[in-house]
Coordinates of C-alpha atoms in Angstrom, one line a residue:
Chain A
M21 CA 18.0 -25.1 -16.8
P22 CA 20.0 -25.0 -19.8
T23 CA 23.4 -24.0 -18.5
S24 CA 23.3 -27.3 -16.5
K25 CA 22.5 -29.3 -19.1
L26 CA 24.9 -27.8 -21.5
A27 CA 27.3 -28.5 -18.4
V28 CA 26.4 -32.6 -18.1
L29 CA 27.4 -33.2 -22.1
P30 CA 31.1 -33.4 -21.9
Y31 CA 30.0 -36.3 -19.2
V32 CA 27.4 -37.7 -21.7
I33 CA 30.1 -38.1 -23.8
F34 CA 32.7 -39.1 -21.8
L35 CA 30.9 -42.1 -20.3
T36 CA 29.9 -42.7 -23.8
M37 CA 33.2 -43.1 -24.7
L38 CA 34.0 -45.7 -21.6
L39 CA 31.3 -48.2 -22.7
S40 CA 31.4 -47.9 -26.7
T41 CA 35.6 -49.0 -25.4
S42 CA 34.1 -51.9 -23.5
T43 CA 31.7 -52.4 -26.1
I44 CA 34.5 -52.3 -28.3
A45 CA 36.9 -54.0 -26.2
Q46 CA 34.4 -56.7 -25.9
E47 CA 34.2 -57.1 -29.5
S48 CA 37.2 -57.9 -30.4
R49 CA 39.2 -59.2 -26.9
P50 CA 37.3 -62.5 -28.1
A51 CA 39.6 -62.7 -31.2
K52 CA 42.3 -62.4 -28.6
E53 CA 40.7 -65.0 -25.7
T54 CA 40.4 -67.3 -29.0
G55 CA 43.6 -67.2 -30.8
T56 CA 43.3 -70.7 -30.5
K57 CA 40.9 -70.8 -32.6
Q58 CA 42.1 -68.7 -35.5
K59 CA 43.0 -71.8 -37.6
T60 CA 39.1 -72.3 -37.7
E61 CA 38.3 -69.4 -38.8
S62 CA 36.5 -68.5 -42.5
P63 CA 39.0 -65.6 -44.9
A64 CA 35.1 -64.3 -45.4
K65 CA 34.4 -63.6 -41.4
M66 CA 38.2 -62.7 -41.2
K67 CA 37.6 -60.6 -43.8
K68 CA 34.5 -58.5 -42.5
K69 CA 35.7 -58.5 -38.5
T70 CA 38.9 -56.4 -40.5
V71 CA 36.5 -53.9 -42.0
Q72 CA 34.6 -53.8 -38.6
L73 CA 38.0 -53.0 -37.0
R74 CA 38.6 -50.2 -39.7
Q75 CA 35.0 -48.9 -39.1
Q76 CA 35.7 -48.8 -35.1
M77 CA 38.5 -47.2 -35.4
E78 CA 37.0 -44.0 -38.5
I79 CA 34.3 -43.9 -34.7
A80 CA 37.5 -43.7 -31.9
R81 CA 39.3 -41.6 -33.9
L82 CA 35.8 -39.3 -34.7
E83 CA 35.0 -39.7 -31.1
L84 CA 38.3 -38.7 -30.3
E85 CA 37.9 -34.9 -32.1
V86 CA 34.8 -35.0 -30.1
S87 CA 35.8 -35.2 -26.8
E88 CA 38.8 -33.1 -27.3
L89 CA 35.8 -30.2 -28.5
S90 CA 34.3 -31.1 -25.0
V91 CA 37.7 -31.1 -23.0
S92 CA 38.7 -27.4 -24.1
L93 CA 34.7 -26.8 -23.7
R94 CA 35.2 -27.8 -20.2
E95 CA 38.2 -26.2 -19.8
R96 CA 37.0 -22.7 -20.9
K97 CA 34.2 -23.3 -18.7
A98 CA 35.8 -24.5 -15.6
K99 CA 37.9 -20.9 -16.0
E100 CA 35.1 -18.7 -16.7
S101 CA 34.0 -20.2 -13.0
V102 CA 37.1 -19.3 -10.8
R103 CA 37.3 -15.7 -12.7
S104 CA 33.5 -15.5 -12.4
A105 CA 33.8 -16.7 -8.6
K106 CA 36.9 -14.0 -8.2
F107 CA 35.3 -11.4 -9.4
A108 CA 32.7 -12.0 -7.0
V109 CA 34.9 -11.8 -4.4
E110 CA 36.4 -8.5 -5.2
M111 CA 32.6 -7.7 -5.1
A112 CA 31.7 -8.4 -1.8
Q113 CA 35.1 -6.8 -0.2
Q114 CA 34.6 -3.5 -1.4
T115 CA 30.5 -2.9 -0.9
L116 CA 31.9 -4.4 2.5
S117 CA 35.1 -1.7 2.8
T118 CA 32.8 1.0 0.4
F119 CA 30.6 0.7 3.8
V120 CA 32.6 0.1 5.9
H121 CA 34.6 3.4 5.5
S122 CA 32.2 5.4 3.7
E123 CA 28.0 4.5 3.3
A124 CA 27.9 4.1 7.4
P125 CA 30.3 6.8 8.5
V126 CA 28.1 9.2 6.0
K127 CA 24.8 7.7 6.6
I128 CA 25.5 8.4 11.0
K129 CA 26.8 12.1 10.4
E130 CA 23.4 12.5 7.9
S131 CA 21.8 11.2 11.1
K132 CA 23.6 13.2 13.1
I133 CA 22.6 16.7 11.5
S134 CA 19.3 15.5 11.5
F135 CA 19.0 15.3 15.2
D136 CA 21.7 19.0 15.9
Q137 CA 18.9 20.1 13.4
A138 CA 15.4 18.9 15.9
K139 CA 17.8 20.5 18.6
N140 CA 18.8 23.4 17.4
R141 CA 13.9 23.4 16.0
A142 CA 13.0 22.8 19.6
E143 CA 15.4 25.4 21.2
L144 CA 14.0 27.8 18.6
A145 CA 10.8 27.1 18.8
K146 CA 11.3 28.2 22.4
D147 CA 12.8 31.2 21.6
E148 CA 10.1 32.3 19.1
L149 CA 7.9 31.5 22.1
N150 CA 9.4 33.2 24.4
E151 CA 9.3 36.4 21.7
L152 CA 6.0 35.9 21.5
I153 CA 5.2 36.0 25.2
A154 CA 6.9 39.3 25.6
M155 CA 5.1 40.9 22.7
Y156 CA 1.7 40.5 24.0
N157 CA 3.0 41.4 27.3
A158 CA 3.3 44.6 26.2
D159 CA -0.9 44.0 24.2
E160 CA -3.5 44.0 26.3
F161 CA -6.1 44.0 23.6
A162 CA -5.2 41.4 21.9
E163 CA -6.2 38.4 24.0
M164 CA -7.9 36.1 21.9
T165 CA -5.2 36.0 19.4
K166 CA -3.4 36.2 22.2
E167 CA -4.5 33.0 23.2
L168 CA -4.8 31.4 19.9
V169 CA -1.0 32.6 18.5
L170 CA 0.5 31.3 22.0
K171 CA -1.3 28.1 22.1
R172 CA 0.3 27.1 18.6
G173 CA 3.9 28.2 20.1
R174 CA 3.1 26.1 22.9
R175 CA 2.8 23.2 20.4
N176 CA 5.5 24.1 18.2
V177 CA 7.8 23.4 21.4
E178 CA 6.0 20.2 22.3
F179 CA 6.3 18.9 18.5
S180 CA 9.5 20.3 18.5
Q181 CA 10.8 17.9 21.5
R182 CA 9.2 15.2 20.4
R183 CA 10.8 15.4 17.3
L184 CA 14.2 15.5 18.6
A185 CA 13.2 12.6 21.0
V186 CA 12.3 10.8 17.6
Q187 CA 15.5 12.0 16.4
A188 CA 18.0 10.8 18.7
E189 CA 15.8 7.2 18.4
K190 CA 16.2 6.7 15.3
L191 CA 20.2 8.0 15.3
E192 CA 20.9 5.3 18.1
R193 CA 18.6 2.6 16.3
L194 CA 21.1 3.8 13.2
Q195 CA 24.4 3.4 14.9
K196 CA 23.2 0.3 16.8
V197 CA 21.2 -1.5 15.0
E198 CA 20.5 -0.9 11.1
L199 CA 24.5 -0.1 10.7
P200 CA 26.4 -3.2 12.3
K201 CA 23.2 -5.6 10.8
K202 CA 24.5 -4.2 7.4
Q203 CA 28.1 -5.1 8.2
H204 CA 27.2 -8.5 9.3
E205 CA 25.0 -9.7 6.0
L206 CA 27.9 -7.4 3.4
E207 CA 31.2 -9.9 5.6
N208 CA 28.8 -13.1 4.4
K209 CA 27.9 -12.3 1.3
L210 CA 31.9 -12.3 1.3
R211 CA 31.9 -15.2 3.0
Q212 CA 29.9 -16.6 0.3
A213 CA 32.2 -15.5 -2.8
Q214 CA 35.3 -16.3 -1.2
A215 CA 33.5 -20.0 -0.3
K216 CA 32.4 -20.2 -3.6
L217 CA 35.5 -19.7 -5.7
A218 CA 37.4 -22.1 -3.2
D219 CA 35.1 -24.5 -4.7
S220 CA 35.5 -23.2 -8.1
N221 CA 39.4 -23.5 -7.9
L222 CA 38.9 -27.3 -7.2
E223 CA 36.0 -28.1 -9.9
A224 CA 38.7 -26.5 -12.5
K225 CA 41.4 -29.2 -10.5
K226 CA 39.0 -32.3 -11.1
T227 CA 37.9 -31.3 -14.1
A228 CA 41.5 -31.3 -15.3
I229 CA 42.2 -34.8 -14.2
E230 CA 39.2 -36.0 -15.5
I231 CA 40.2 -34.7 -19.1
K232 CA 43.3 -36.3 -18.6
I233 CA 41.8 -39.6 -17.5
M234 CA 39.6 -39.2 -20.6
K235 CA 42.8 -38.7 -23.0
I236 CA 44.1 -41.8 -21.3
K237 CA 41.2 -43.8 -21.8
A238 CA 40.4 -42.6 -25.6
A239 CA 44.2 -43.1 -26.8
N240 CA 44.2 -46.3 -25.4
K241 CA 41.5 -47.1 -27.1
I242 CA 43.0 -46.3 -30.8
K243 CA 46.2 -48.0 -29.2
N244 CA 44.5 -51.2 -29.1
L245 CA 41.7 -50.5 -31.7
A246 CA 44.9 -50.2 -34.4
S247 CA 46.3 -53.4 -32.4
D248 CA 43.3 -55.9 -32.9
L249 CA 43.3 -54.4 -37.1
K250 CA 47.0 -54.7 -37.2
E251 CA 46.5 -58.0 -35.8
A252 CA 43.7 -59.5 -38.1
S253 CA 44.8 -57.8 -41.1
E254 CA 48.6 -60.2 -40.1
K255 CA 45.6 -62.8 -40.1
L256 CA 43.4 -62.8 -43.1
A257 CA 47.2 -61.7 -45.6
K258 CA 48.5 -64.8 -43.9
I259 CA 45.0 -67.3 -44.5
G260 CA 45.6 -66.0 -48.2
A261 CA 49.6 -66.8 -48.3
N262 CA 48.0 -70.1 -47.2
A263 CA 45.1 -70.2 -49.9
Q264 CA 47.4 -69.5 -52.7
Chain B
M9 CA 5.4 40.0 0.3
K10 CA 3.5 37.3 -2.4
R11 CA 6.2 34.9 -0.7
C12 CA 5.3 35.3 3.1
M13 CA 2.3 35.3 1.7
S14 CA 2.2 31.5 -0.3
T15 CA 4.0 30.7 3.0
A16 CA 1.3 31.9 5.1
L17 CA -1.5 30.0 3.1
V18 CA 0.5 27.7 3.6
L19 CA 1.3 27.5 7.4
A20 CA -2.0 28.6 7.2
A21 CA -3.8 25.1 6.1
L22 CA -0.6 22.9 8.0
L23 CA -1.8 25.0 11.2
S24 CA -5.6 25.8 11.6
P25 CA -7.4 22.6 11.1
F26 CA -5.2 21.8 13.9
T27 CA -5.6 24.7 15.8
W28 CA -9.3 24.5 15.3
S29 CA -10.0 21.6 16.2
Q30 CA -7.8 20.7 18.8
D31 CA -8.0 24.9 20.6
S32 CA -11.0 25.7 20.2
Q33 CA -12.9 23.1 22.6
P34 CA -11.7 23.1 25.9
T35 CA -10.1 26.6 26.3
K36 CA -12.9 29.2 27.6
P37 CA -12.2 32.7 25.5
P38 CA -11.1 35.7 27.8
A39 CA -13.4 38.3 28.4
H40 CA -13.6 41.0 25.5
K41 CA -12.9 44.5 26.9
S42 CA -15.9 46.3 26.0
V43 CA -15.4 49.3 23.6
P44 CA -18.2 52.3 23.1
K45 CA -18.7 52.6 19.5
T46 CA -17.8 55.7 19.0
L47 CA -15.4 58.9 21.0
G48 CA -15.2 62.2 21.2
S49 CA -11.9 64.4 20.5
K50 CA -11.2 64.4 24.3
E51 CA -10.7 61.1 24.8
A52 CA -9.0 61.5 20.8
R53 CA -6.0 64.1 22.5
L54 CA -5.6 62.2 25.3
S55 CA -4.8 58.5 23.8
R56 CA -2.8 61.1 20.8
D57 CA -0.2 62.7 23.5
R58 CA 0.9 59.5 25.1
A59 CA 1.3 58.3 22.3
L60 CA 3.1 61.2 20.8
A61 CA 5.2 61.2 25.1
W62 CA 6.3 58.0 23.8
L63 CA 7.4 58.8 20.9
V64 CA 9.9 61.6 22.2
K65 CA 10.3 59.8 25.5
T66 CA 11.7 56.2 23.0
Q67 CA 14.8 58.5 20.5
N68 CA 17.4 57.8 19.8
K69 CA 20.4 60.0 20.5
D70 CA 21.1 60.4 17.2
G71 CA 17.7 61.5 16.1
S72 CA 16.7 57.8 14.9
W73 CA 13.7 55.0 16.2
A74 CA 14.3 51.8 16.7
R75 CA 17.6 49.7 15.2
G76 CA 18.5 49.3 11.8
V77 CA 18.8 46.3 12.3
I78 CA 16.7 42.4 13.3
V79 CA 16.1 41.9 16.2
G80 CA 13.8 39.0 16.8
L81 CA 13.3 35.2 15.2
I82 CA 9.9 35.9 13.8
D83 CA 11.3 38.1 11.2
S84 CA 14.2 36.7 9.9
G85 CA 14.3 36.1 6.3
Y86 CA 14.2 38.7 4.4
S87 CA 17.3 40.7 3.1
V88 CA 19.8 42.4 5.6
A89 CA 19.2 46.1 4.1
S90 CA 15.6 45.8 4.6
F91 CA 15.8 45.8 8.1
Y92 CA 17.5 48.8 7.2
D93 CA 14.6 49.9 4.9
W94 CA 11.5 49.8 7.2
Q95 CA 13.2 51.4 10.2
Y96 CA 13.3 54.9 7.7
A97 CA 10.5 54.4 6.6
A98 CA 9.1 54.3 10.8
N99 CA 10.8 57.1 11.2
A100 CA 9.3 59.1 8.5
L101 CA 6.3 58.7 9.8
A102 CA 7.2 59.3 12.9
C103 CA 8.9 62.6 12.3
M104 CA 4.7 63.7 9.7
A105 CA 3.4 62.0 13.1
L106 CA 5.5 65.2 15.2
L107 CA 5.0 67.2 12.2
R108 CA 0.9 67.2 11.8
S109 CA 0.4 67.0 15.7
D110 CA 0.5 70.0 17.9
E111 CA 4.1 71.6 19.0
T112 CA 5.8 70.7 22.2
P113 CA 8.5 72.4 22.5
A114 CA 10.1 68.7 24.1
R115 CA 8.3 67.4 20.0
R116 CA 9.4 70.0 18.5
L117 CA 13.3 69.2 19.3
A118 CA 12.2 65.5 18.9
L119 CA 11.2 66.3 15.1
E120 CA 14.4 68.2 14.1
K121 CA 16.7 65.9 15.7
G122 CA 14.1 63.2 13.3
L123 CA 14.1 65.6 9.8
N124 CA 18.2 65.7 11.0
W125 CA 18.1 61.5 10.7
I126 CA 16.3 61.0 7.8
S127 CA 18.2 63.5 5.8
T128 CA 21.5 62.5 6.6
S129 CA 21.9 58.9 7.6
R130 CA 22.7 56.8 4.8
V131 CA 20.7 56.3 1.2
P132 CA 18.4 53.6 1.0
Y133 CA 18.8 50.2 -0.9
R134 CA 16.8 47.3 -2.5
G135 CA 19.0 44.5 -0.4
S136 CA 18.7 41.5 -2.8
D137 CA 17.0 40.1 -5.6
W138 CA 13.7 39.3 -4.6
D139 CA 13.5 41.8 -1.9
N140 CA 13.4 45.4 -2.1
D141 CA 11.9 46.5 0.9
T142 CA 13.5 49.8 0.2
V143 CA 10.4 51.1 -2.3
W144 CA 8.9 51.7 1.7
A145 CA 11.7 54.2 2.6
A146 CA 11.3 55.4 -0.6
L147 CA 7.1 56.2 0.1
C148 CA 7.4 57.1 3.0
G149 CA 11.1 59.7 3.2
V150 CA 9.6 61.3 0.0
A151 CA 6.4 61.6 1.9
C152 CA 7.7 62.8 4.9
A153 CA 9.6 65.6 2.6
I154 CA 6.7 66.6 1.3
D155 CA 4.2 67.4 4.7
V156 CA 7.5 69.1 5.8
A157 CA 8.0 70.8 2.6
K158 CA 4.1 72.1 2.7
D159 CA 5.0 73.4 6.5
T160 CA 5.9 77.1 6.9
R161 CA 7.8 76.3 10.2
F162 CA 10.0 74.8 7.8
T163 CA 10.3 77.5 4.3
D164 CA 13.6 78.4 4.0
T165 CA 15.5 76.1 6.5
S166 CA 18.3 74.4 6.5
T167 CA 16.4 71.4 7.4
M168 CA 14.1 71.2 4.5
K169 CA 17.1 72.6 3.0
K170 CA 18.8 68.2 3.5
L171 CA 15.6 67.3 3.6
R172 CA 14.5 68.5 0.0
V173 CA 18.5 66.6 -1.7
R174 CA 17.3 63.2 0.0
A175 CA 13.4 62.8 -1.2
K176 CA 15.4 64.6 -4.6
L177 CA 17.5 60.9 -4.4
L178 CA 14.5 59.4 -2.8
L179 CA 12.2 60.0 -5.9
H180 CA 15.0 59.1 -8.1
N181 CA 14.4 55.8 -6.0
L182 CA 10.8 55.4 -6.9
K183 CA 10.9 56.2 -10.8
R184 CA 13.6 53.7 -11.2
N185 CA 11.5 51.4 -9.2
Q186 CA 8.2 51.8 -10.9
V187 CA 7.1 49.1 -12.6
P188 CA 6.5 49.1 -16.0
S189 CA 2.4 48.7 -15.7
G190 CA 2.6 51.6 -13.2
G191 CA 2.6 51.0 -9.7
W192 CA 5.5 49.8 -6.7
G193 CA 6.3 46.8 -5.5
Y194 CA 8.2 45.7 -3.0
Y195 CA 9.4 43.1 -4.4
D196 CA 10.0 41.1 -7.5
D197 CA 9.7 38.1 -9.2
K198 CA 12.2 36.1 -11.6
P199 CA 14.0 36.2 -13.4
Y200 CA 15.1 39.0 -11.8
T201 CA 15.7 42.8 -13.3
K202 CA 16.6 46.2 -12.1
R203 CA 13.9 47.7 -12.7
P204 CA 10.7 45.5 -10.7
K205 CA 8.2 43.8 -12.6
W206 CA 5.6 43.3 -9.1
A207 CA 4.1 46.3 -7.6
T208 CA 0.7 45.7 -5.1
S209 CA -2.9 48.5 -4.9
F210 CA -2.0 49.7 -1.5
A211 CA 1.7 51.0 -1.9
T212 CA 1.2 52.3 -5.2
A213 CA -1.8 54.0 -3.6
M214 CA 0.4 55.8 -0.5
I215 CA 2.3 57.3 -2.9
L216 CA 0.2 58.5 -5.0
P217 CA -0.8 62.3 -3.5
V218 CA 2.7 62.7 -2.4
I219 CA 3.6 62.7 -6.1
Q220 CA 1.2 64.5 -7.2
D221 CA 2.3 67.1 -4.5
A222 CA 5.9 66.7 -5.9
L223 CA 4.8 68.1 -9.0
K224 CA 3.3 70.5 -8.4
M225 CA 6.5 71.6 -5.6
G226 CA 8.7 71.0 -9.3
W227 CA 11.4 68.4 -7.2
M228 CA 10.0 65.9 -10.2
K229 CA 9.5 66.4 -14.2
D230 CA 7.8 64.0 -15.8
H231 CA 4.0 63.5 -15.6
R232 CA 3.6 60.9 -17.1
I233 CA 4.6 59.0 -13.7
L234 CA 1.8 60.0 -11.5
A235 CA -0.3 59.1 -14.9
R236 CA 0.4 55.5 -14.8
A237 CA 0.5 55.0 -11.3
K238 CA -3.1 56.6 -10.8
L239 CA -4.3 53.9 -14.0
Y240 CA -2.6 50.9 -12.3
V241 CA -5.4 51.9 -8.7
R242 CA -7.9 52.6 -11.0
R243 CA -7.8 49.1 -12.6
C244 CA -7.1 47.1 -9.5
R245 CA -10.8 48.6 -8.1
L246 CA -12.9 46.2 -8.3
P247 CA -17.3 46.1 -9.6
N248 CA -17.5 45.5 -5.2
G249 CA -15.6 48.5 -4.4
A250 CA -13.2 45.9 -2.9
Y251 CA -9.3 46.3 -4.6
Q252 CA -7.1 43.6 -5.9
Y253 CA -3.8 43.1 -3.7
A254 CA -2.0 43.3 -7.4
Q255 CA -3.4 44.1 -11.0
R256 CA -4.4 40.7 -12.5
P257 CA -5.5 41.3 -16.3
I258 CA -8.2 38.6 -14.5
P259 CA -9.1 39.3 -11.2
R260 CA -9.3 36.8 -9.0
S261 CA -12.0 35.1 -7.5
P262 CA -13.3 37.2 -4.6
A263 CA -15.3 33.7 -3.9
G264 CA -14.7 31.8 -0.9
E265 CA -11.8 33.7 1.6
S266 CA -10.0 35.0 -1.5
I267 CA -7.8 38.2 -0.3
D268 CA -9.4 40.5 -3.2
N269 CA -13.0 40.1 -1.2
V270 CA -14.0 42.9 0.2
K271 CA -13.2 41.9 3.5
G272 CA -9.5 40.7 2.2
S273 CA -9.1 44.2 1.5
L274 CA -10.6 46.7 4.1
G275 CA -7.3 48.3 4.3
R276 CA -7.1 48.2 0.8
I277 CA -10.0 50.4 -0.2
Q278 CA -9.3 53.3 2.0
V279 CA -5.9 54.3 0.6
C280 CA -6.7 53.3 -2.9
N281 CA -10.0 55.7 -3.0
W282 CA -8.1 58.6 -1.2
A283 CA -5.2 58.4 -3.2
L284 CA -7.1 58.2 -6.3
R285 CA -9.8 61.2 -4.5
A286 CA -7.1 63.0 -3.6
T287 CA -5.2 63.0 -7.0
G288 CA -8.8 64.0 -9.1
E289 CA -10.0 61.0 -9.5
V290 CA -13.9 62.6 -8.3
D291 CA -16.0 61.1 -10.7
F292 CA -14.6 57.7 -10.5
I293 CA -13.9 58.0 -6.6
T294 CA -17.4 59.5 -6.0
L295 CA -18.8 60.9 -2.5
K296 CA -21.2 57.8 -2.9
R297 CA -17.9 55.2 -3.3
L298 CA -15.8 56.6 -0.4
R299 CA -18.7 56.7 2.2
Q300 CA -19.5 52.7 0.9
G301 CA -15.6 52.0 1.2
L302 CA -15.8 53.7 4.9
K303 CA -19.0 51.3 5.4
Q304 CA -17.5 48.2 4.7
F305 CA -14.4 49.1 7.3
M306 CA -17.1 49.4 10.1
R307 CA -19.1 46.7 9.1
Y308 CA -16.0 44.6 8.8
H309 CA -13.7 45.9 10.6
R310 CA -13.4 42.6 12.9
F311 CA -11.6 40.6 10.8
L312 CA -8.4 43.3 11.4
D313 CA -9.2 42.7 15.0
V314 CA -8.6 39.1 14.6
A315 CA -5.4 39.5 11.8
R316 CA -3.8 42.1 14.4
M317 CA -1.1 40.9 16.1
R318 CA -1.1 37.7 13.9
P319 CA 3.0 36.6 13.5
V320 CA 2.7 35.4 10.9
P321 CA 2.0 37.2 7.1
H322 CA -1.6 37.2 6.0
E323 CA -2.8 34.5 8.2
A324 CA -6.4 35.2 9.6
Y325 CA -9.5 35.2 8.1
Y326 CA -9.9 36.7 4.3
A327 CA -5.3 36.3 4.5
N328 CA -5.9 40.0 6.3
A329 CA -2.5 40.5 7.1
G330 CA -2.1 42.7 11.1
Y331 CA -0.1 45.3 9.8
F332 CA -3.2 46.2 7.7
Y333 CA -4.8 47.4 10.7
F334 CA -2.3 50.6 11.8
F335 CA -2.1 51.7 7.8
G336 CA -5.6 51.0 7.4
H337 CA -7.1 53.0 9.8
Y338 CA -4.9 56.3 8.9
H339 CA -5.8 55.9 5.5
A340 CA -9.7 55.9 6.7
A341 CA -8.7 59.0 8.5
M342 CA -6.9 60.4 5.6
A343 CA -10.4 59.4 3.4
I344 CA -13.0 60.7 6.0
D345 CA -11.3 64.0 5.4
L346 CA -12.4 64.3 2.3
L347 CA -16.0 63.8 3.1
P348 CA -18.1 67.5 3.6
K349 CA -17.2 69.2 6.9
N350 CA -20.9 67.6 8.6
E351 CA -19.9 63.8 8.0
K352 CA -16.1 63.8 9.3
E353 CA -16.5 63.9 13.1
Q354 CA -19.9 61.4 12.9
W355 CA -16.8 58.4 10.8
H356 CA -14.1 59.6 13.4
A357 CA -15.7 59.4 16.5
Q358 CA -16.1 56.0 15.0
L359 CA -12.4 54.8 13.7
R360 CA -11.0 56.2 17.3
P361 CA -12.3 53.4 20.0
H362 CA -10.4 51.1 17.1
I363 CA -7.4 52.3 18.0
V364 CA -7.7 54.0 21.9
K365 CA -8.7 50.6 22.8
T366 CA -5.3 49.5 21.0
Q367 CA -3.1 51.6 22.7
R368 CA -0.4 49.8 25.2
K369 CA 0.6 50.7 29.0
D370 CA 3.2 53.0 27.7
G371 CA 1.6 54.6 25.3
S372 CA 3.2 53.2 22.0
F373 CA 0.9 51.5 19.6
C374 CA 1.7 48.2 17.4
D375 CA -0.1 45.4 15.1
F376 CA 2.6 42.4 13.8
L377 CA 5.2 41.1 15.3
G378 CA 6.2 43.9 17.9
Q379 CA 9.9 44.6 16.5
G380 CA 11.3 48.1 16.9
Y381 CA 10.6 49.8 14.1
M382 CA 7.1 47.8 13.3
V383 CA 6.2 49.8 17.2
V384 CA 7.5 53.7 16.3
A385 CA 5.8 53.0 12.5
D386 CA 2.4 51.9 14.3
T387 CA 2.3 54.5 16.8
A388 CA 2.8 56.9 13.9
Y389 CA 0.0 55.8 12.3
A390 CA -1.6 56.3 15.7
I391 CA -0.8 59.5 16.6
L392 CA -1.9 60.3 12.4
T393 CA -5.8 58.5 12.7
L394 CA -6.4 60.4 16.1
N395 CA -5.5 63.5 14.9
G396 CA -8.0 63.2 12.6
G397 CA -10.9 65.5 13.5
L398 CA -8.6 67.1 16.0
G399 CA -8.1 71.0 14.1

């Protein structure tokens, strides 16, 4: 919120300047338009007008200083916005590239290892069961133990085969769903960052033009005021001379 | 063993609720074969002779039994050297079984070949930082050598000379592996050290009488080794007659299904009682305590039965492991032989059915996994057990 307020500040100053310029113009212009009535203006009035014009000049100069400061502020912010957008694009590109070339292949490899381990475990469970069966075949007395141990062995085989099936599903889901989805998300993030960079570039160009306009207007205002002041000063001098 | 035990407990915790809730309902338990309460020496001799025939028949050409390499998936995870260590230990037990049985030409030949292999094959070594199963090779190898040395048939023979040399190497290995608290184990904990730090009551106990003999024969000089080992086993004994798995200054609670409960200690009680009494601790292991241990063995034997052939170490009730079955029965027979003469037969008669019922069609025995070295060791232990009371 404070950032957006700051961003608006230059525009507020700019508008204030425009308004004040038009006010001054409105105030000074009648003097020009009523040039035919100059002869009727009293010296006191002219003196007052001259003082007012001098004050307006002083304010206009100060306002110009303020606008110069706000200009540099806007320029800096526009540059920072572009730089930040460029950085975001670079990061998004790097994240996508890392994912495509390293992260995704490693995840697939890891998942394949888990799958191969599960496959190996299933084979081992079968081999172990066969070993246990062979062990008990030679023993006639340990029937109770044999039943318990062989049942456990058969369950081990069953669980290891079920675990293998789960690992196969996980590998397939990773390859066909999860990794493509994540890649799509990262590509989208890159596109968003690139769009933001383009916006920032346009915004910077727009700001540069607005600043140019603002400078011209401010300069014109001072120029007009100076002209009005000169005119008023000359009139006042003429009145003073006529009075002598 | 600790490693296996923790794995087993985790597996048991994971599997047992499923196993029992899912399996107990639909499966009708198979009918149990009837087992007589006692068995005479005639049946024992028949069973033993079948086992001996199996040993003779399955011996390799080089005099060894089984293979010193992994032969099954369910036994993986140990150091490569351990499989040779176990083969070596099993071969030593097989030689002891042949040595202590009635001699026949075939058995004698098998024994000579077996002893030659024990004496000339590679000296076992520690396989890895944590896996020190070479201790089993040393424990059984020295026991075998001492047995042979006490047998007059081998006095001053070349077999004995070679065996003595090997036994001294193995004794040196034992000396280097005696843990600071006095016992022997077969694993080490971090930080791994050249002299390991973890021992078990039963591994230590099984060698006590053997070391006593080695000291008497002059194969070993340092009597403090035996004193420290005996103290270790004594410290493992609990007031209820059970022995801790491994010495703990503050014993585990024997509540619930603790391995240190009597029902989890059945295989250890016999070997520890036998070892301590056989090495002169007669005031500590009185005949009363010896009998008490045997009574506990018979009373809670079902816990050994259900553990036998379980493929995961310590997965049965009270953390019993399958491989305690024949080890426990053999040492029960040894404990029985320390009783007065008139009591022995009644105990041997109670022990025999539990051996004979487990004999396989081919004459061999097994309590764990079914790997070659295990079948050889178990068959040897079964023969040694059945020899009890046969005269």
